[in-house]
PDB file of C-alpha atoms in Angstrom:
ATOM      1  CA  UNK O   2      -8.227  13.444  -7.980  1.00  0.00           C
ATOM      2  CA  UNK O   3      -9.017   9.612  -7.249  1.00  0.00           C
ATOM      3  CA  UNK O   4     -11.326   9.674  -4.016  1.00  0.00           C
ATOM      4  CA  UNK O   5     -10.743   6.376  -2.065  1.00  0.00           C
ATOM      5  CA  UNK O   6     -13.106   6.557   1.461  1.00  0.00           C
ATOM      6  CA  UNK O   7     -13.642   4.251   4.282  1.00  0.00           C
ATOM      7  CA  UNK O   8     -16.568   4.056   6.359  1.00  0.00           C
ATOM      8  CA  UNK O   9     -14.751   4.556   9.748  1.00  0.00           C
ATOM      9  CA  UNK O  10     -10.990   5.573  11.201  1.00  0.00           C
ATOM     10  CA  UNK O  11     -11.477   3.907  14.479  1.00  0.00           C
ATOM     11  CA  UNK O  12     -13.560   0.973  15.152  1.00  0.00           C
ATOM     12  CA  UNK O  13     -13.974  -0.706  18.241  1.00  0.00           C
ATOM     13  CA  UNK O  14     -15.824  -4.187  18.387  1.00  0.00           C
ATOM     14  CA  UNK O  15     -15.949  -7.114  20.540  1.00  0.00           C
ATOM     15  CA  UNK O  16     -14.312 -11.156  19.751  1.00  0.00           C
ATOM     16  CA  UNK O  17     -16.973 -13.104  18.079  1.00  0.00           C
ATOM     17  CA  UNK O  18     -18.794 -10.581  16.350  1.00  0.00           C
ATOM     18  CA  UNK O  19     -19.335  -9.561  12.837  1.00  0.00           C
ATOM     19  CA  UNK O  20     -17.593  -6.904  11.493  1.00  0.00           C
ATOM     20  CA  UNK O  21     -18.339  -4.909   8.433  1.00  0.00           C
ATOM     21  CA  UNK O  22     -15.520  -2.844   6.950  1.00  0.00           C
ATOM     22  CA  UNK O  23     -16.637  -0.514   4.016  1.00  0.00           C
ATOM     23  CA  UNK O  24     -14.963   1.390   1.203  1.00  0.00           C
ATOM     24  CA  UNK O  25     -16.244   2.960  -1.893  1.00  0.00           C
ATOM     25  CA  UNK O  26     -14.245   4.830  -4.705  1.00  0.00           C
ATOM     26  CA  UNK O  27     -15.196   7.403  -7.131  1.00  0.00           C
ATOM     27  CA  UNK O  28     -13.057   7.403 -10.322  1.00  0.00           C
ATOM     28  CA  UNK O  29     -14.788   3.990 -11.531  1.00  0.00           C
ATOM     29  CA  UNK O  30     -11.530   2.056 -11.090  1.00  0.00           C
ATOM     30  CA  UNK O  31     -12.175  -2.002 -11.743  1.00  0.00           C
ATOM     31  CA  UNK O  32      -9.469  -2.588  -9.357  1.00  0.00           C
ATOM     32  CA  UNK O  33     -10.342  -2.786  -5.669  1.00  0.00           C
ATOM     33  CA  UNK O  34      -8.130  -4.167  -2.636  1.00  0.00           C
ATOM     34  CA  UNK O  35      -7.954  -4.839   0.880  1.00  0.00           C
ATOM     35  CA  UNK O  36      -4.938  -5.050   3.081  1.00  0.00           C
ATOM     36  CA  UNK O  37      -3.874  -4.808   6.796  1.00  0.00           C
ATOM     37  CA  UNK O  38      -0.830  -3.348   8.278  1.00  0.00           C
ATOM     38  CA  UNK O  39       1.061  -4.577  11.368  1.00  0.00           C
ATOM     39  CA  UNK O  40       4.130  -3.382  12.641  1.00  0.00           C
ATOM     40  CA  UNK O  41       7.372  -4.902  11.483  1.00  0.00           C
ATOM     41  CA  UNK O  42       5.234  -6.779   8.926  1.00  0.00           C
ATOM     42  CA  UNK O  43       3.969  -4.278   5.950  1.00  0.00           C
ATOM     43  CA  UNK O  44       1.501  -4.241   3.949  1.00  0.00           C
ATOM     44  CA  UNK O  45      -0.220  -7.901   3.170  1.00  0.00           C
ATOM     45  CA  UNK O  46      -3.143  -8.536   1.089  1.00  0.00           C
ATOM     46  CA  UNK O  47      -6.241  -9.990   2.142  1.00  0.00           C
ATOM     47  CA  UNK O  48      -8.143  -9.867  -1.163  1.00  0.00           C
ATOM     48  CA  UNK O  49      -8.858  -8.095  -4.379  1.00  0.00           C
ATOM     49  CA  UNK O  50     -11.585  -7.980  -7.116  1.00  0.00           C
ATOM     50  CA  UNK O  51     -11.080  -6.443 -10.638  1.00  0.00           C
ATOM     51  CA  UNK O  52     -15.045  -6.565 -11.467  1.00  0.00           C
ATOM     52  CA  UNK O  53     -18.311  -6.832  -9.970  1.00  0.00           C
ATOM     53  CA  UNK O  54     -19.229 -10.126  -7.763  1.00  0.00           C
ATOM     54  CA  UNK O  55     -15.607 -10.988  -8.376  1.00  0.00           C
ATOM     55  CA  UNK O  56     -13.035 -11.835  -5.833  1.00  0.00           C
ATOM     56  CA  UNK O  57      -9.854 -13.052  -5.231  1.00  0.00           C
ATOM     57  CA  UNK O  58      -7.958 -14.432  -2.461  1.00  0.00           C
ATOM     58  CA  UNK O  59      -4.676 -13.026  -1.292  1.00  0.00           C
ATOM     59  CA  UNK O  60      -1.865 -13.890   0.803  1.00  0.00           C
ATOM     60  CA  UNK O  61      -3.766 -13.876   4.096  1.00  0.00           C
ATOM     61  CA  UNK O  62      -7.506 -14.416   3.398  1.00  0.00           C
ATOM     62  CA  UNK O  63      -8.079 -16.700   6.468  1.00  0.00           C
ATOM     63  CA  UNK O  64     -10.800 -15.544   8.694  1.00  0.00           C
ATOM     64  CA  UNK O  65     -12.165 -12.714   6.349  1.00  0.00           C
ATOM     65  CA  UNK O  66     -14.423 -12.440   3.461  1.00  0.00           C
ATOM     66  CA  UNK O  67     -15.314  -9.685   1.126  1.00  0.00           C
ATOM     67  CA  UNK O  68     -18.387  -9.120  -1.392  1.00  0.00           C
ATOM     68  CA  UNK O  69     -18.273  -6.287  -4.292  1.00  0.00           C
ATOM     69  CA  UNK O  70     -21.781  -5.832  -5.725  1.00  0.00           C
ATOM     70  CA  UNK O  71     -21.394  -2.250  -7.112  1.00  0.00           C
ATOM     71  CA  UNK O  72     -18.067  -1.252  -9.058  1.00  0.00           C
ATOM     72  CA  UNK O  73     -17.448   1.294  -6.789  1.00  0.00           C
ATOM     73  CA  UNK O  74     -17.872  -0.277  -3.644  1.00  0.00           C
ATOM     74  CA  UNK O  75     -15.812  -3.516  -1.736  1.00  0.00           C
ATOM     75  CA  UNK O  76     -16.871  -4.879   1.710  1.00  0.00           C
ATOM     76  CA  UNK O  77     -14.169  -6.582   3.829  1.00  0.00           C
ATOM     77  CA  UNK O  78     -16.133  -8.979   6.857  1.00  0.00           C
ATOM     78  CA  UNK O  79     -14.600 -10.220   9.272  1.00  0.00           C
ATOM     79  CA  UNK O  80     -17.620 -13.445  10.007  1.00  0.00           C
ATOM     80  CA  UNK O  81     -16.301 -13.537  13.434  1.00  0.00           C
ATOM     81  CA  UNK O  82     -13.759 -11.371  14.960  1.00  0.00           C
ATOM     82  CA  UNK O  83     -10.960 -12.381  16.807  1.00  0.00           C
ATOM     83  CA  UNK O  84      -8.293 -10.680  18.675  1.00  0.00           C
ATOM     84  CA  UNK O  85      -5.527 -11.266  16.353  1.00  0.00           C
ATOM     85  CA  UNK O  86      -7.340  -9.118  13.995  1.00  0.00           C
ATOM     86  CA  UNK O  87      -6.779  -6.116  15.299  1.00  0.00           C
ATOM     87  CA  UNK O  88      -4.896  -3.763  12.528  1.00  0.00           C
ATOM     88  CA  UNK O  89      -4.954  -0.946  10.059  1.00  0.00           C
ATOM     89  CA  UNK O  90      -6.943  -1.811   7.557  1.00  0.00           C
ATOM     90  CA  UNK O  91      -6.521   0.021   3.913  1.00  0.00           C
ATOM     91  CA  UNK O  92      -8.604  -0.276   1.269  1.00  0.00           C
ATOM     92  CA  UNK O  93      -7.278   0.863  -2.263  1.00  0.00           C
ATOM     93  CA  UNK O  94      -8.476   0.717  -5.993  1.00  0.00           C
ATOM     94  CA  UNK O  95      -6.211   1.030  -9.611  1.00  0.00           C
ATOM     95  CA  UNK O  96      -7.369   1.439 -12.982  1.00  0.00           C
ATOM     96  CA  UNK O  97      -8.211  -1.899 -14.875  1.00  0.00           C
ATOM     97  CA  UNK O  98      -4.788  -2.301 -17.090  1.00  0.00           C
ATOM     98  CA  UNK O  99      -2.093  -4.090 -14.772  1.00  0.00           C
ATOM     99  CA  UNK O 100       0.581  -2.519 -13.471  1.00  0.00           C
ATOM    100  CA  UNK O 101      -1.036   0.851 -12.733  1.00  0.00           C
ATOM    101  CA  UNK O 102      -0.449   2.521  -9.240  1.00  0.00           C
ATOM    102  CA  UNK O 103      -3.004   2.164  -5.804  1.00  0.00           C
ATOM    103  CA  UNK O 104      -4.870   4.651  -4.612  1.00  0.00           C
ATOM    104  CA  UNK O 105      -5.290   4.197  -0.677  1.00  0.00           C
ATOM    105  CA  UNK O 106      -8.509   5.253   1.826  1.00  0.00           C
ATOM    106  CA  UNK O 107      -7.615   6.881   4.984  1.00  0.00           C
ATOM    107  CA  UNK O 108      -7.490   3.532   6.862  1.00  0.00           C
ATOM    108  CA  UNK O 109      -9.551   1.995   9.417  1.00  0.00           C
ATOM    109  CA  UNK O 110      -8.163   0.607  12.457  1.00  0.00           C
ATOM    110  CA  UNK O 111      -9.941  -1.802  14.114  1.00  0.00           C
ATOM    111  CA  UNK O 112     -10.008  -3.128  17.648  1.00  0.00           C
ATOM    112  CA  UNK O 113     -11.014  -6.343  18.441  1.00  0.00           C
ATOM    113  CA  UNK O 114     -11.568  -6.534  22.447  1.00  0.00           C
TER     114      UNK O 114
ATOM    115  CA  UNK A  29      13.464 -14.288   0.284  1.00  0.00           C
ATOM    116  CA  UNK A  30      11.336 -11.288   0.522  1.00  0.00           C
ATOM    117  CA  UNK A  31       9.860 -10.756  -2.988  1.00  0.00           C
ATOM    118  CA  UNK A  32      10.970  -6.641  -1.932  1.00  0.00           C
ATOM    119  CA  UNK A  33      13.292  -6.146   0.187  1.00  0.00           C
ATOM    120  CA  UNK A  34      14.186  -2.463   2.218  1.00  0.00           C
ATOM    121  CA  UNK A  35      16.703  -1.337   4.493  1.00  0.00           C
ATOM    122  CA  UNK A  36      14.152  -0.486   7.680  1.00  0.00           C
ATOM    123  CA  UNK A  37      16.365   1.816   9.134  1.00  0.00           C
ATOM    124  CA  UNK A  38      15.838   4.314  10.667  1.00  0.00           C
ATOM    125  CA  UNK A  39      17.764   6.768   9.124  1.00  0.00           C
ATOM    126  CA  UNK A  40      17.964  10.140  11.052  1.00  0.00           C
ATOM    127  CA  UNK A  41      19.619  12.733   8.944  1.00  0.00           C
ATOM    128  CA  UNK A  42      20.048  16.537   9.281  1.00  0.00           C
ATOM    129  CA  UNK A  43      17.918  18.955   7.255  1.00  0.00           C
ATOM    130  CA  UNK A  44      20.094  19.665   3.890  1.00  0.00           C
ATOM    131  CA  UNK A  45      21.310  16.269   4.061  1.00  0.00           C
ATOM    132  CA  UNK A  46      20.982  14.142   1.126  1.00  0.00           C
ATOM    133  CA  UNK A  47      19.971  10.508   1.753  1.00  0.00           C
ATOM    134  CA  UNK A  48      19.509   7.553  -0.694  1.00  0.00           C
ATOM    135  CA  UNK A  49      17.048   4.363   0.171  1.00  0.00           C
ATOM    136  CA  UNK A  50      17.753   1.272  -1.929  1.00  0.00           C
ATOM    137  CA  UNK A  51      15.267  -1.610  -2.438  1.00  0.00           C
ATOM    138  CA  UNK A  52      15.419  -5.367  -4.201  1.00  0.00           C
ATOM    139  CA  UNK A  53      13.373  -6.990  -5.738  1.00  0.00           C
ATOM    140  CA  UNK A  54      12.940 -10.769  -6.670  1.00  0.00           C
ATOM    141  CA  UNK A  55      10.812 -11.068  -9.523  1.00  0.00           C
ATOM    142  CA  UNK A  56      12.399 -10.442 -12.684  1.00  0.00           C
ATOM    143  CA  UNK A  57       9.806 -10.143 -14.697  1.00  0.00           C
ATOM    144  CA  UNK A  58       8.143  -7.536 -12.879  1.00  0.00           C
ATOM    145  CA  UNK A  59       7.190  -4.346 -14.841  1.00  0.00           C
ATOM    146  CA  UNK A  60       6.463  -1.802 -12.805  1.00  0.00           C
ATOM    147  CA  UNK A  61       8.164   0.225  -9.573  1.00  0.00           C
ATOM    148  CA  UNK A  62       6.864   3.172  -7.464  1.00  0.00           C
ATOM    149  CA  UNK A  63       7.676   4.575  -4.153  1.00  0.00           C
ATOM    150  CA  UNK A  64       5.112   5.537  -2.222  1.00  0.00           C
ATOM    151  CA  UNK A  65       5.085   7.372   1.724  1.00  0.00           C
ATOM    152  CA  UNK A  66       3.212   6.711   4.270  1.00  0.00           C
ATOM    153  CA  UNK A  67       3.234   9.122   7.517  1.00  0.00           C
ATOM    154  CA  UNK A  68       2.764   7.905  10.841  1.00  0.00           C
ATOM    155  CA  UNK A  69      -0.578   6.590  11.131  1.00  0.00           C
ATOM    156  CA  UNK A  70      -1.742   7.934   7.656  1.00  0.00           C
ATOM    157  CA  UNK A  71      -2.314   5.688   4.048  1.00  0.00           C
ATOM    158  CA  UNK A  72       0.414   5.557   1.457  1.00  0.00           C
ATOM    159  CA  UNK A  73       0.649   7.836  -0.953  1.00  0.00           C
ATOM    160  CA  UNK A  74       1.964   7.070  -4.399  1.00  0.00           C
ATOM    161  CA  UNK A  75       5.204   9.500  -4.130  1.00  0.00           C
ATOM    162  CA  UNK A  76       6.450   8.795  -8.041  1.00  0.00           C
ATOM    163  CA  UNK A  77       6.889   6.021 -10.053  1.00  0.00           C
ATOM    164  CA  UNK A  78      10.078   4.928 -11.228  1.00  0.00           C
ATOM    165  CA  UNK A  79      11.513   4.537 -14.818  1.00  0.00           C
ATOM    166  CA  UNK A  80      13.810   2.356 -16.357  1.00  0.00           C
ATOM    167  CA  UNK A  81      15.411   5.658 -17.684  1.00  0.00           C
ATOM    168  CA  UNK A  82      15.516   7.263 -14.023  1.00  0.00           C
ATOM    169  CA  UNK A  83      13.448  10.031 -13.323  1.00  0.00           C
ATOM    170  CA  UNK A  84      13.356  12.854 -11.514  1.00  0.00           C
ATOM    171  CA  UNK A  85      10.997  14.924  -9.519  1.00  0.00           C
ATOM    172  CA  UNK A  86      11.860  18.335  -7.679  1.00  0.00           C
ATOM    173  CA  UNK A  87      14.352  16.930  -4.768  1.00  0.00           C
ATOM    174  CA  UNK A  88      13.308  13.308  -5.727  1.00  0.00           C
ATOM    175  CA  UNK A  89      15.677  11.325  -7.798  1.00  0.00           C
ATOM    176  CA  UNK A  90      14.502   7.089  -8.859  1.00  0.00           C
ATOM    177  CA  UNK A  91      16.726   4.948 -10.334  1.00  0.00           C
ATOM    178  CA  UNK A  92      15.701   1.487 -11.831  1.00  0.00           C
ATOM    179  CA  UNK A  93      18.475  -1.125 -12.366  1.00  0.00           C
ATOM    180  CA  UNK A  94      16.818  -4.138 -13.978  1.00  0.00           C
ATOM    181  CA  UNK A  95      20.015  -5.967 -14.087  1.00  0.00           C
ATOM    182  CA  UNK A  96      20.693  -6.211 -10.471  1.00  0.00           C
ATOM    183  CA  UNK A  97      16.557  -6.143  -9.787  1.00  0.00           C
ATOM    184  CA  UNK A  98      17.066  -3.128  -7.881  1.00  0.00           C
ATOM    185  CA  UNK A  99      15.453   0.743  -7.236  1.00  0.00           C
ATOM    186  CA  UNK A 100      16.543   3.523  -5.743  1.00  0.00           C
ATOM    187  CA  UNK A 101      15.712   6.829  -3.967  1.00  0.00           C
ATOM    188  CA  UNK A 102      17.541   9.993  -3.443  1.00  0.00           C
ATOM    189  CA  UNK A 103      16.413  12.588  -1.742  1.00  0.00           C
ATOM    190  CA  UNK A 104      18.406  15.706  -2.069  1.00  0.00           C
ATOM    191  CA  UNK A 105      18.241  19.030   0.207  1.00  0.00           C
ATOM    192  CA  UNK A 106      15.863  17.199   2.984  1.00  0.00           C
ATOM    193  CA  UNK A 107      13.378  18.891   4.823  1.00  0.00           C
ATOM    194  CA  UNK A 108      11.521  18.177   8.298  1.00  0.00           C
ATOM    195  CA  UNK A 109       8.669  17.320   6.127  1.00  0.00           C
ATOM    196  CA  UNK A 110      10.115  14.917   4.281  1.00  0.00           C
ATOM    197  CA  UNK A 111      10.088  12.369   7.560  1.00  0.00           C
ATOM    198  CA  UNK A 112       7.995   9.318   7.189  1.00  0.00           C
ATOM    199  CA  UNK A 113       8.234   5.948   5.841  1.00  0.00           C
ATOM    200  CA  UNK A 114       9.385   5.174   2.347  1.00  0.00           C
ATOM    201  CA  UNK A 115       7.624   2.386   0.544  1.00  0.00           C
ATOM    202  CA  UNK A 116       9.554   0.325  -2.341  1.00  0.00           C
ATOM    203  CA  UNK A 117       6.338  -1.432  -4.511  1.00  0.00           C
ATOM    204  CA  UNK A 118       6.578  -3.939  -7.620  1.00  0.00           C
ATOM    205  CA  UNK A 119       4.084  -5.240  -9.696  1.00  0.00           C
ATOM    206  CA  UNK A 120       4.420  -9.112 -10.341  1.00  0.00           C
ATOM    207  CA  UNK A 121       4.139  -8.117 -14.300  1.00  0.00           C
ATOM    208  CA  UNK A 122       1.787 -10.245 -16.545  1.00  0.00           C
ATOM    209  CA  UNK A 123      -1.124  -9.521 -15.976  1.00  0.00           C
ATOM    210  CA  UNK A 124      -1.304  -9.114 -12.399  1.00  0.00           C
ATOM    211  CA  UNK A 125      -3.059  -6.590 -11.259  1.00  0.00           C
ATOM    212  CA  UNK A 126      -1.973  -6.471  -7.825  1.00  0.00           C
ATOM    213  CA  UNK A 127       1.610  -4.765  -6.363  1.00  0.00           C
ATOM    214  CA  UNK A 128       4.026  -5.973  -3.724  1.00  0.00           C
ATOM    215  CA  UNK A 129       5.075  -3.649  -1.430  1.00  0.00           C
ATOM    216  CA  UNK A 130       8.395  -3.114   0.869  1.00  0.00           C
ATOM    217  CA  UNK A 131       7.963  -3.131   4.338  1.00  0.00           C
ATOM    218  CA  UNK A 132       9.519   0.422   4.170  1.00  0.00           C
ATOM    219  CA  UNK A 133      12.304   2.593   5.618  1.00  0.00           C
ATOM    220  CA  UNK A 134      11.934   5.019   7.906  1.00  0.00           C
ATOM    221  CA  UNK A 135      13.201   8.369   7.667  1.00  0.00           C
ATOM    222  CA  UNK A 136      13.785  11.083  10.482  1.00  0.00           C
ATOM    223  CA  UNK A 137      15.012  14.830   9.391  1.00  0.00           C
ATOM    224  CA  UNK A 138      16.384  16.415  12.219  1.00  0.00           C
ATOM    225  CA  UNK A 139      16.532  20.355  12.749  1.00  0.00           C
TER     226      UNK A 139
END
């Protein structure tokens, strides 16, 4: 069974910060993703990577970064929090052939005082 | 437009009820449909995919209509477990690797 884990379920930090939000997966998937979830809006992409020290942007990347030096790991930062941040975040990963189904961590949701 | 679009509901419905969720979708040349549910608070959780045949799955019913670029969900016999959100996704097709997902529709199965 695909193993998706993230760091932390609740996180509480403070505007201006950095903020570190950590996931790793186990079944060696190349696909990795990061997305936040507000009510009345969904699910919305920040960014993906589909191999090692690669990365790409998705529909909101503004204000966020992400690195992926180990296949089985991808690191959302946030370089300096803000208060319109604060969300669910959910990290998920997919097997490397396209159109293959997500497998979602538990979610982190973050506070950003 | 949406790329998908769902119903948000709610929908409240007894338990035994049967209740269908329908979802668009704007991409023709996308390839691939699931539902997923997500519980309050909780991650989604790939529920099944869908086929262009139809498929089934215990209570679970998906129908793809390519034509009219839209899926369905029925869900016969419902249970009090079977509240939560329902999540329409689409892949972009290509070779995207990333899906689009529905903003969901909320379901409610009342005793």
């Amino acid at each position: 069974d695909v193993k998706v884990t993230q760091s932390s379920r609740y996180l509480v930090k403070r505007t201006g910060e950095k903020v570190f939000l950590e996931c790793v997966q186990d079944m060696d998937h190349e696909n990795m993703f990061w997305y936040r979830q507000d009510p009345g809006l969904g699910l919305r992409l920040i960014y993906f990577s589909y191999d090692v020290k690669m990365k790409e942007k998705g529909d909101i990347p503004e204000g966020y970064s992400v690195s992926r030096e180990k296949k089985e790991r991808f690191s959302l930062i946030l370089e300096s929090a803000s208060t319109n941040q604060t969300s669910m975040y959910l990290c998920a990963s997919s097997p490397p052939s396209s159109n293959q189904p997500q497998h979602f961590g538990d979610g982190t949701r973050l506070s950003i005082l | 437009r949406k790329e998908v679009e769902q119903d948000p509901g709610p929908f409240n419905v007894p338990e035994g009820a049967t209740v269908a969720f329908n979802c668009t979708y704007s991409n023709s040349a996308s390839q691939s449909f699931f539902w997923y549910r997500q519980d309050c608070r909780k991650e989604p959780k790939l529920l099944m995919s869908v086929y262009s045949s139809g498929n089934e799955d215990g209570r679970f019913t998906a129908q793809l209509n390519r034509a009219s670029q839209y899926i369905s969900l029925l869900i016969r016999d419902s249970k009090l477990s079977d509240s939560a959100t329902y999540l329409c996704v689409v892949s972009p097709g290509g070779s995207a690797r990333q899906l689009t997902f529905g903003s969901g529709t909320q379901l409610t199965v009342l005793p």
